[in-house]
mmCIF file of C-alpha atoms in Angstrom:
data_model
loop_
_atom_site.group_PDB
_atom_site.id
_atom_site.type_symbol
_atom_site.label_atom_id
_atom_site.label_comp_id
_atom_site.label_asym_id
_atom_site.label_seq_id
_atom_site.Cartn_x
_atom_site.Cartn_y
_atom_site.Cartn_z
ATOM 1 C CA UNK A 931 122.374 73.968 46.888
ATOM 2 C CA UNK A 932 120.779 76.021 44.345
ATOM 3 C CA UNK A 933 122.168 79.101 45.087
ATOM 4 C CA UNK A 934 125.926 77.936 45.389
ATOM 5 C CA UNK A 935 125.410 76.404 41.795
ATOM 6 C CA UNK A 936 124.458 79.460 40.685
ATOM 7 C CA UNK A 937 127.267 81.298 42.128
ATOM 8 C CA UNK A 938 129.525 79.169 40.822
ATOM 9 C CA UNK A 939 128.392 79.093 37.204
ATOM 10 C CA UNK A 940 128.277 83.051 37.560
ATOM 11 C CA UNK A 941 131.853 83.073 38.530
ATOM 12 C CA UNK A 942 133.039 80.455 35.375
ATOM 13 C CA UNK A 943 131.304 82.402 33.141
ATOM 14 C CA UNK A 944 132.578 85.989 34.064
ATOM 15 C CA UNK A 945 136.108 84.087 34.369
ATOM 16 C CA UNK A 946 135.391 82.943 30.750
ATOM 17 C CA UNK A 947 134.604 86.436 29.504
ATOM 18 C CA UNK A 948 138.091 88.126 31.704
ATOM 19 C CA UNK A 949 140.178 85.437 29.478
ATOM 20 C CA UNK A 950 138.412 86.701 25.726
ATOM 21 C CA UNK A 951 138.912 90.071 27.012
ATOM 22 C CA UNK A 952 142.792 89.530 27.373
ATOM 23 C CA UNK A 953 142.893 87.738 24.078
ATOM 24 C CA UNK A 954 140.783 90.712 22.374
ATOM 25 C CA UNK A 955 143.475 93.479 24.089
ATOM 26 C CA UNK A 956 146.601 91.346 23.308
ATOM 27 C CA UNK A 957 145.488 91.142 20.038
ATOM 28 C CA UNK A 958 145.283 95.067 19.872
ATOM 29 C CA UNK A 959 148.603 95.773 21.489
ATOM 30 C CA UNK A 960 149.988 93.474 18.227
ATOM 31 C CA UNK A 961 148.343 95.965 16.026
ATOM 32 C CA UNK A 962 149.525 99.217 17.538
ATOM 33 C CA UNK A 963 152.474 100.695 17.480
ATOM 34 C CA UNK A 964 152.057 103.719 19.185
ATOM 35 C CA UNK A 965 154.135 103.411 22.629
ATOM 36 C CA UNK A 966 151.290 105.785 24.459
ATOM 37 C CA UNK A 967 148.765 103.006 23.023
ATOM 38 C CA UNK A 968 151.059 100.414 24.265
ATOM 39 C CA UNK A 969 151.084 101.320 27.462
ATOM 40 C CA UNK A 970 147.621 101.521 27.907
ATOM 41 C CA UNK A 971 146.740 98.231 26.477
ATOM 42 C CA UNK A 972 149.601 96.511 29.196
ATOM 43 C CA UNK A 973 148.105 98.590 32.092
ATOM 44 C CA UNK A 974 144.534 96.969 30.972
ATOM 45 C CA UNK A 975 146.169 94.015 30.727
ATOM 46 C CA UNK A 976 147.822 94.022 34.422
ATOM 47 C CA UNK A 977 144.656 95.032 35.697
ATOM 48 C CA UNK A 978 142.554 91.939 34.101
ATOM 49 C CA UNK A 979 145.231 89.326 35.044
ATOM 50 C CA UNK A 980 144.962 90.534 38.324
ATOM 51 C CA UNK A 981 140.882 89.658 38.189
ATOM 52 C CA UNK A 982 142.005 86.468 36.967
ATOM 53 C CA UNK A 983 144.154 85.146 39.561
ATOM 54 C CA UNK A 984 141.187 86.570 41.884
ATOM 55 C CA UNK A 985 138.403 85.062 40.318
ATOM 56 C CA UNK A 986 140.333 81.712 40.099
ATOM 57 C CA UNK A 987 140.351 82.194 44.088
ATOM 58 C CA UNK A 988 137.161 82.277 44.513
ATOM 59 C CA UNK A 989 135.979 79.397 42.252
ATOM 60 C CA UNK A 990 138.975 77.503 43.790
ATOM 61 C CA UNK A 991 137.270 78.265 47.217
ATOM 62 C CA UNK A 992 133.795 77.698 46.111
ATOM 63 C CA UNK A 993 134.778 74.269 44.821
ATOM 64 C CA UNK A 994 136.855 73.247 47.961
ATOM 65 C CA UNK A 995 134.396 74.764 50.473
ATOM 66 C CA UNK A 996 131.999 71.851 49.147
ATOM 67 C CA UNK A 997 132.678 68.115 49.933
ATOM 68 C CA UNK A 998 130.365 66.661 46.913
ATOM 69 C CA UNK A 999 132.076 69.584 44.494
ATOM 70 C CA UNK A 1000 136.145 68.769 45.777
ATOM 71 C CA UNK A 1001 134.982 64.892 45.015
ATOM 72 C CA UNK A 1002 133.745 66.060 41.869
ATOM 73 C CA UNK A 1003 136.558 67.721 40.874
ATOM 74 C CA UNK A 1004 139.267 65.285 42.180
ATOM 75 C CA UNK A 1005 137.446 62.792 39.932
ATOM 76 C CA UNK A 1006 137.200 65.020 36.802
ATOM 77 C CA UNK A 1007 141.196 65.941 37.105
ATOM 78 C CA UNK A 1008 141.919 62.632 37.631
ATOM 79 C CA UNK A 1009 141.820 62.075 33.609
ATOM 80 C CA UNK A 1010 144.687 62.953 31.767
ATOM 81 C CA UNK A 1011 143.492 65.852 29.923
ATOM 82 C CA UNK A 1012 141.338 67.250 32.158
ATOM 83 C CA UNK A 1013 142.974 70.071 34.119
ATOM 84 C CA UNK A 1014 141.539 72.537 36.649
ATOM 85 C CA UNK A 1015 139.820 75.017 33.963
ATOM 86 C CA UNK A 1016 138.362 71.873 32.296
ATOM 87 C CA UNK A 1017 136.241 70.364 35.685
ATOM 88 C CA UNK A 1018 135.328 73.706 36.968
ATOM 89 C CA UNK A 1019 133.935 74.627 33.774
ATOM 90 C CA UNK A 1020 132.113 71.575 33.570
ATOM 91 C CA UNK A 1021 130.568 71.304 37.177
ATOM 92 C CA UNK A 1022 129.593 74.508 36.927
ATOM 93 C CA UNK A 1023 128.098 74.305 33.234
ATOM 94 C CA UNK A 1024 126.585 70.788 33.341
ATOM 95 C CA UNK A 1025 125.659 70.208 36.870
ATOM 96 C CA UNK A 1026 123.733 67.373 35.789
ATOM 97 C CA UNK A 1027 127.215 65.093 35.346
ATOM 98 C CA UNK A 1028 126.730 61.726 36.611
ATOM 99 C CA UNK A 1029 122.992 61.916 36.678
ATOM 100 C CA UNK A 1030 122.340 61.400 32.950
ATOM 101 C CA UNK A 1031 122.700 58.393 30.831
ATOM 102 C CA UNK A 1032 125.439 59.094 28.266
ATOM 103 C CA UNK A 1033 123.371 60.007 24.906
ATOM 104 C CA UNK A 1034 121.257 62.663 27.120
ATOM 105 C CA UNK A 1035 124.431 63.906 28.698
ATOM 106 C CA UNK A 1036 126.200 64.063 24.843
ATOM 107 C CA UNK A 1037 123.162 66.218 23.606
ATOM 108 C CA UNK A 1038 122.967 68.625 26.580
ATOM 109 C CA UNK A 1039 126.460 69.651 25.985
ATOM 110 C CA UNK A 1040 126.079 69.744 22.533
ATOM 111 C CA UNK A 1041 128.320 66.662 21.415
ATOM 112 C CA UNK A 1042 125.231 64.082 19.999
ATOM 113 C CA UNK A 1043 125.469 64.439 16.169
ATOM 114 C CA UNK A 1044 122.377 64.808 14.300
ATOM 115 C CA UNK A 1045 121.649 64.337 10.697
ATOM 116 C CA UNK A 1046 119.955 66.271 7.919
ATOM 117 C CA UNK A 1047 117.624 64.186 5.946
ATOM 118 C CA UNK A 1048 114.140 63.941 4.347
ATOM 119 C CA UNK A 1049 112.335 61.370 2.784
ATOM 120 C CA UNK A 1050 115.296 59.616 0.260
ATOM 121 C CA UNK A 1051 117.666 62.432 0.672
ATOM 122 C CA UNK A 1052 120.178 61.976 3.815
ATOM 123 C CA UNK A 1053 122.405 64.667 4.129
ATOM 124 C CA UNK A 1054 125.409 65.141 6.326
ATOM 125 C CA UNK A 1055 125.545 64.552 10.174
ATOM 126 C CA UNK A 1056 126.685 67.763 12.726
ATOM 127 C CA UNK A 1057 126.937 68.319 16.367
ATOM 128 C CA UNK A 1058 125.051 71.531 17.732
ATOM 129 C CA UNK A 1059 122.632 72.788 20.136
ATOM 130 C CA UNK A 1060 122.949 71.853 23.824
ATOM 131 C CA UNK A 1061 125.854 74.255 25.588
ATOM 132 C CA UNK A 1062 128.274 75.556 23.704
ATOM 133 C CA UNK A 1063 129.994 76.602 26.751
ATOM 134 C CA UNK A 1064 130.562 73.253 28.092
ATOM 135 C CA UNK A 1065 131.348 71.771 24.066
ATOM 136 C CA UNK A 1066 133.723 74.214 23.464
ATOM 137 C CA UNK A 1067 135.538 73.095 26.589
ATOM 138 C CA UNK A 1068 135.323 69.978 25.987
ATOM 139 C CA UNK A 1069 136.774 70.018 22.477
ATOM 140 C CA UNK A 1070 139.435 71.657 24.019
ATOM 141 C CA UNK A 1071 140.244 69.128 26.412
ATOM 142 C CA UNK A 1072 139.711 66.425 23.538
ATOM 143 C CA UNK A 1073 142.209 67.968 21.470
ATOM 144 C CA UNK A 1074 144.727 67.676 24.870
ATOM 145 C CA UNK A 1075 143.273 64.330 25.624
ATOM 146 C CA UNK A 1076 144.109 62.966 22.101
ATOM 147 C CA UNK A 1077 147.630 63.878 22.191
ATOM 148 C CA UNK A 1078 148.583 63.155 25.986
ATOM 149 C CA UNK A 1079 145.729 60.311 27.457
ATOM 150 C CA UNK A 1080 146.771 56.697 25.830
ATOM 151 C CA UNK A 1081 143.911 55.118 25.710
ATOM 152 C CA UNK A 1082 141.648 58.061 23.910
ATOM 153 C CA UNK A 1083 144.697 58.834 21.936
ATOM 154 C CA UNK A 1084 144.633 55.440 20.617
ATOM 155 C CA UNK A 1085 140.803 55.972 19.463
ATOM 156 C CA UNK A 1086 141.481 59.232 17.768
ATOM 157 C CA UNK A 1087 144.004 57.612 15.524
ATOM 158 C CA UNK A 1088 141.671 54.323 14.843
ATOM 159 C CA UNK A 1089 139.203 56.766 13.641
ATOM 160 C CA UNK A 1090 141.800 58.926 11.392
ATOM 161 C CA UNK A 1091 143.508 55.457 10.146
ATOM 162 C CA UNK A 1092 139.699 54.558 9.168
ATOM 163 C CA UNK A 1093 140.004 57.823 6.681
ATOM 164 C CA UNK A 1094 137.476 60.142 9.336
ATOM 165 C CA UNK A 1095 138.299 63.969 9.213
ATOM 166 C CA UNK A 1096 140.247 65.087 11.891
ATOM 167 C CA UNK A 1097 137.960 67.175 13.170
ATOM 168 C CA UNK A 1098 135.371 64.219 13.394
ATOM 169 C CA UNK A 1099 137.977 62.048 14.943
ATOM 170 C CA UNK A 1100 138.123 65.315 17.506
ATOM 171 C CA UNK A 1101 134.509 65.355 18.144
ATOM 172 C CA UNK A 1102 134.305 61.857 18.587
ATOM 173 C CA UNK A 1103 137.223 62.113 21.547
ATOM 174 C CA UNK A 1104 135.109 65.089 22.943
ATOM 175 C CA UNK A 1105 131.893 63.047 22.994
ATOM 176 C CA UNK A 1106 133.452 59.569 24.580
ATOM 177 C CA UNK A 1107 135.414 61.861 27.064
ATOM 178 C CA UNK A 1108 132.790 63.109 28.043
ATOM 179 C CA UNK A 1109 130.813 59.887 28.705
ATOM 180 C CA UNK A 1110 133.985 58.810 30.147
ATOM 181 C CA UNK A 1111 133.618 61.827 32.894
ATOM 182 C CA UNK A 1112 129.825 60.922 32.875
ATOM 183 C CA UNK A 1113 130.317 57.313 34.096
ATOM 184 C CA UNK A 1114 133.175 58.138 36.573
ATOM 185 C CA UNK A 1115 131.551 60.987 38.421
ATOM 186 C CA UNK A 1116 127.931 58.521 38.111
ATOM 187 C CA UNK A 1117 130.326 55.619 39.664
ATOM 188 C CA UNK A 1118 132.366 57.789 41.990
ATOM 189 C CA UNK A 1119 135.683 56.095 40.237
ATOM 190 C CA UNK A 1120 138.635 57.831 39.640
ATOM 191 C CA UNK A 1121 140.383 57.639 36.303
ATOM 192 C CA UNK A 1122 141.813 54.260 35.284
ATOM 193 C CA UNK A 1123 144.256 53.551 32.000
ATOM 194 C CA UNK A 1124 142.493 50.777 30.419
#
């Protein structure tokens, strides 16, 4: 329903902005010295990780309190890679998983690259646009993927061996994970080595 995916987007994205605000105060208590300081910044610190662990209780609830969203997820985390953060972020971010055909899927989360060019002149292609919640987590989990998933491991290196950045190599895992997690959650088939 409507109003659950709402909830649970709400609850991803005020989980994403508890995490940046223990990065931002960790940061701090590197900077300062001062052991009244310090002890501020930890109690802060306490108090936000505690949020954490509740907020990941409720989106653990939301998501196991609804049959289509626990198959969901059980699919997503069935991919080496793709952890609990990863498929909660993306069923809450791009509800529209497994309902799109994989270039409209790659361009709502941001992943389809596009190139600058008029008339003669072609310029270089980029990725942008779409949701840079949901391609920001999914680069993450490509850089993961690359390293412990075979088969997509095995792609980022053809790509690197064929003298691609490595950062293109990385977008290019992001985007074919992605229509990876597109086709499985379309076909209702859990993750198979290949």
């Amino acid at each position: 329903p409507e109003a659950d995916q709402h909830l649970l987007a709400d609850l991803v994205i005020r989980r994403r902005q508890i995490v940046q605000m223990i990065a931002s105060e960790r940061q701090r208590a590197q900077r300062r010295t001062e052991p009244r300081v310090q002890r501020s910044i930890a109690r802060l610190v306490a108090a936000l990780e505690k949020e954490l662990a509740e907020l990941d209780r409720e989106i653990d609830d939301q998501i196991r309190g609804s049959p289509a969203w626990r198959e969901a997820d059980d699919l997503l985390r069935s991919v080496p890679g793709v952890g609990p953060v990863v498929a909660r972020t993306l069923l809450a971010e791009l509800p529209e998983l497994g309902r799109l055909g994989r270039r409209e899927i790659a361009a709502l989360a941001g992943l389809a690259p596009w190139t600058r060019q008029s008339g003669q002149w072609r310029g270089k292609s980029f990725i942008g646009g779409g949701r840079p919640a949901a391609r920001t987590i999914l680069f993450t989990a490509a850089m993961i993927a690359a390293r412990y998933n075979p088969p997509l491991k095995a792609f980022r290196d053809r790509l690197v061996d064929a003298g691609k950045p490595k950062m293109v190599a990385i977008v290019a895992v992001a985007r074919k994970l992605l229509t990876i997690l597109n086709a499985m959650l379309r076909d209702k088939t859990s993750w198979q080595n290949a």
